[in-house]
Amino acid sequence: TPQAVTSSTDATPIVVTKSSHGYSTGDLVVINGHTTNVAANGIFRITKLTANTFSLQDYNTSLNNHFYYYYVQ
């Protein structure tokens, strides 16, 4: 189910805010349709920072990953 991202930074690495995201470091996400920071669109491995934020890392394929889909309008 698509979920909304609240915001993202224009820094390196990009930090995404999503309330109570519940994800863990190493999970994979797809972000699509984020117009404020188009660099945040794509497939990324994440690093959990807080319960509401995570940073985007380069995507690296592995068969043992959780996968979540964010669609941002």
PDB file of C-alpha atoms in Angstrom:
ATOM      1  CA  THR A   1       0.000   0.000   0.000  1.00  0.00           C
ATOM      2  CA  PRO A   2       1.469   3.358  -0.980  1.00  0.00           C
ATOM      3  CA  GLN A   3       2.302   5.656   1.912  1.00  0.00           C
ATOM      4  CA  ALA A   4       3.087   9.364   2.032  1.00  0.00           C
ATOM      5  CA  VAL A   5       6.497  10.683   2.955  1.00  0.00           C
ATOM      6  CA  THR A   6       6.263  13.853   5.046  1.00  0.00           C
ATOM      7  CA  SER A   7       9.510  15.457   3.843  1.00  0.00           C
ATOM      8  CA  SER A   8      13.096  14.873   2.770  1.00  0.00           C
ATOM      9  CA  THR A   9      16.320  16.811   3.095  1.00  0.00           C
ATOM     10  CA  ASP A  10      18.477  18.087   0.261  1.00  0.00           C
ATOM     11  CA  ALA A  11      21.663  16.746   1.872  1.00  0.00           C
ATOM     12  CA  THR A  12      24.000  13.790   1.518  1.00  0.00           C
ATOM     13  CA  PRO A  13      22.684  11.357   2.494  1.00  0.00           C
ATOM     14  CA  ILE A  14      19.060  12.303   1.976  1.00  0.00           C
ATOM     15  CA  VAL A  15      17.024  11.985   5.187  1.00  0.00           C
ATOM     16  CA  VAL A  16      13.332  11.115   4.767  1.00  0.00           C
ATOM     17  CA  THR A  17      10.639  11.819   7.344  1.00  0.00           C
ATOM     18  CA  LYS A  18       7.737   9.353   7.586  1.00  0.00           C
ATOM     19  CA  SER A  19       5.832   9.234  10.894  1.00  0.00           C
ATOM     20  CA  SER A  20       6.167   5.918  12.741  1.00  0.00           C
ATOM     21  CA  HIS A  21       7.723   4.224   9.719  1.00  0.00           C
ATOM     22  CA  GLY A  22       8.568   1.007  11.597  1.00  0.00           C
ATOM     23  CA  TYR A  23      11.448   0.091   9.307  1.00  0.00           C
ATOM     24  CA  SER A  24      14.903  -1.239  10.087  1.00  0.00           C
ATOM     25  CA  THR A  25      18.376  -0.465   8.822  1.00  0.00           C
ATOM     26  CA  GLY A  26      18.949  -2.479   5.664  1.00  0.00           C
ATOM     27  CA  ASP A  27      15.332  -2.441   4.451  1.00  0.00           C
ATOM     28  CA  LEU A  28      14.728  -1.430   0.839  1.00  0.00           C
ATOM     29  CA  VAL A  29      12.275   1.263  -0.237  1.00  0.00           C
ATOM     30  CA  VAL A  30      11.019   2.640  -3.535  1.00  0.00           C
ATOM     31  CA  ILE A  31      10.129   6.323  -3.550  1.00  0.00           C
ATOM     32  CA  ASN A  32       8.238   7.650  -6.547  1.00  0.00           C
ATOM     33  CA  GLY A  33       6.584  10.970  -7.320  1.00  0.00           C
ATOM     34  CA  HIS A  34       8.471  13.100  -4.787  1.00  0.00           C
ATOM     35  CA  THR A  35       8.611  16.487  -6.520  1.00  0.00           C
ATOM     36  CA  THR A  36      10.219  18.550  -3.753  1.00  0.00           C
ATOM     37  CA  ASN A  37      13.484  16.593  -3.933  1.00  0.00           C
ATOM     38  CA  VAL A  38      13.580  14.480  -7.099  1.00  0.00           C
ATOM     39  CA  ALA A  39      16.877  12.912  -5.975  1.00  0.00           C
ATOM     40  CA  ALA A  40      14.841  11.029  -3.348  1.00  0.00           C
ATOM     41  CA  ASN A  41      13.002   9.104  -6.080  1.00  0.00           C
ATOM     42  CA  GLY A  42      14.319   5.611  -6.722  1.00  0.00           C
ATOM     43  CA  ILE A  43      15.198   2.358  -4.990  1.00  0.00           C
ATOM     44  CA  PHE A  44      17.268   2.728  -1.831  1.00  0.00           C
ATOM     45  CA  ARG A  45      18.569   0.764   1.120  1.00  0.00           C
ATOM     46  CA  ILE A  46      17.784   2.703   4.306  1.00  0.00           C
ATOM     47  CA  THR A  47      19.494   3.437   7.584  1.00  0.00           C
ATOM     48  CA  LYS A  48      17.015   3.933  10.432  1.00  0.00           C
ATOM     49  CA  LEU A  49      17.820   7.153  12.291  1.00  0.00           C
ATOM     50  CA  THR A  50      14.739   7.580  14.509  1.00  0.00           C
ATOM     51  CA  ALA A  51      11.193   6.211  14.695  1.00  0.00           C
ATOM     52  CA  ASN A  52      10.212   8.926  12.182  1.00  0.00           C
ATOM     53  CA  THR A  53      13.311   9.316   9.973  1.00  0.00           C
ATOM     54  CA  PHE A  54      15.657   7.250   7.845  1.00  0.00           C
ATOM     55  CA  SER A  55      18.490   8.044   5.453  1.00  0.00           C
ATOM     56  CA  LEU A  56      18.760   6.764   1.894  1.00  0.00           C
ATOM     57  CA  GLN A  57      21.774   4.678   0.857  1.00  0.00           C
ATOM     58  CA  ASP A  58      22.735   3.148  -2.472  1.00  0.00           C
ATOM     59  CA  TYR A  59      20.631   0.169  -3.518  1.00  0.00           C
ATOM     60  CA  ASN A  60      22.452  -3.175  -3.433  1.00  0.00           C
ATOM     61  CA  THR A  61      20.638  -6.339  -4.492  1.00  0.00           C
ATOM     62  CA  SER A  62      20.210  -9.150  -1.969  1.00  0.00           C
ATOM     63  CA  LEU A  63      17.646 -11.926  -1.661  1.00  0.00           C
ATOM     64  CA  ASN A  64      17.226 -11.484   2.099  1.00  0.00           C
ATOM     65  CA  ASN A  65      15.754  -7.994   2.231  1.00  0.00           C
ATOM     66  CA  HIS A  66      12.469  -6.507   3.388  1.00  0.00           C
ATOM     67  CA  PHE A  67      10.894  -4.332   0.728  1.00  0.00           C
ATOM     68  CA  TYR A  68       8.515  -1.413   1.223  1.00  0.00           C
ATOM     69  CA  TYR A  69       6.938   0.868  -1.365  1.00  0.00           C
ATOM     70  CA  TYR A  70       6.359   4.563  -0.787  1.00  0.00           C
ATOM     71  CA  TYR A  71       4.396   6.538  -3.323  1.00  0.00           C
ATOM     72  CA  VAL A  72       4.583  10.254  -2.694  1.00  0.00           C
ATOM     73  CA  GLN A  73       2.183  12.619  -4.369  1.00  0.00           C
TER      74      GLN A  73
END
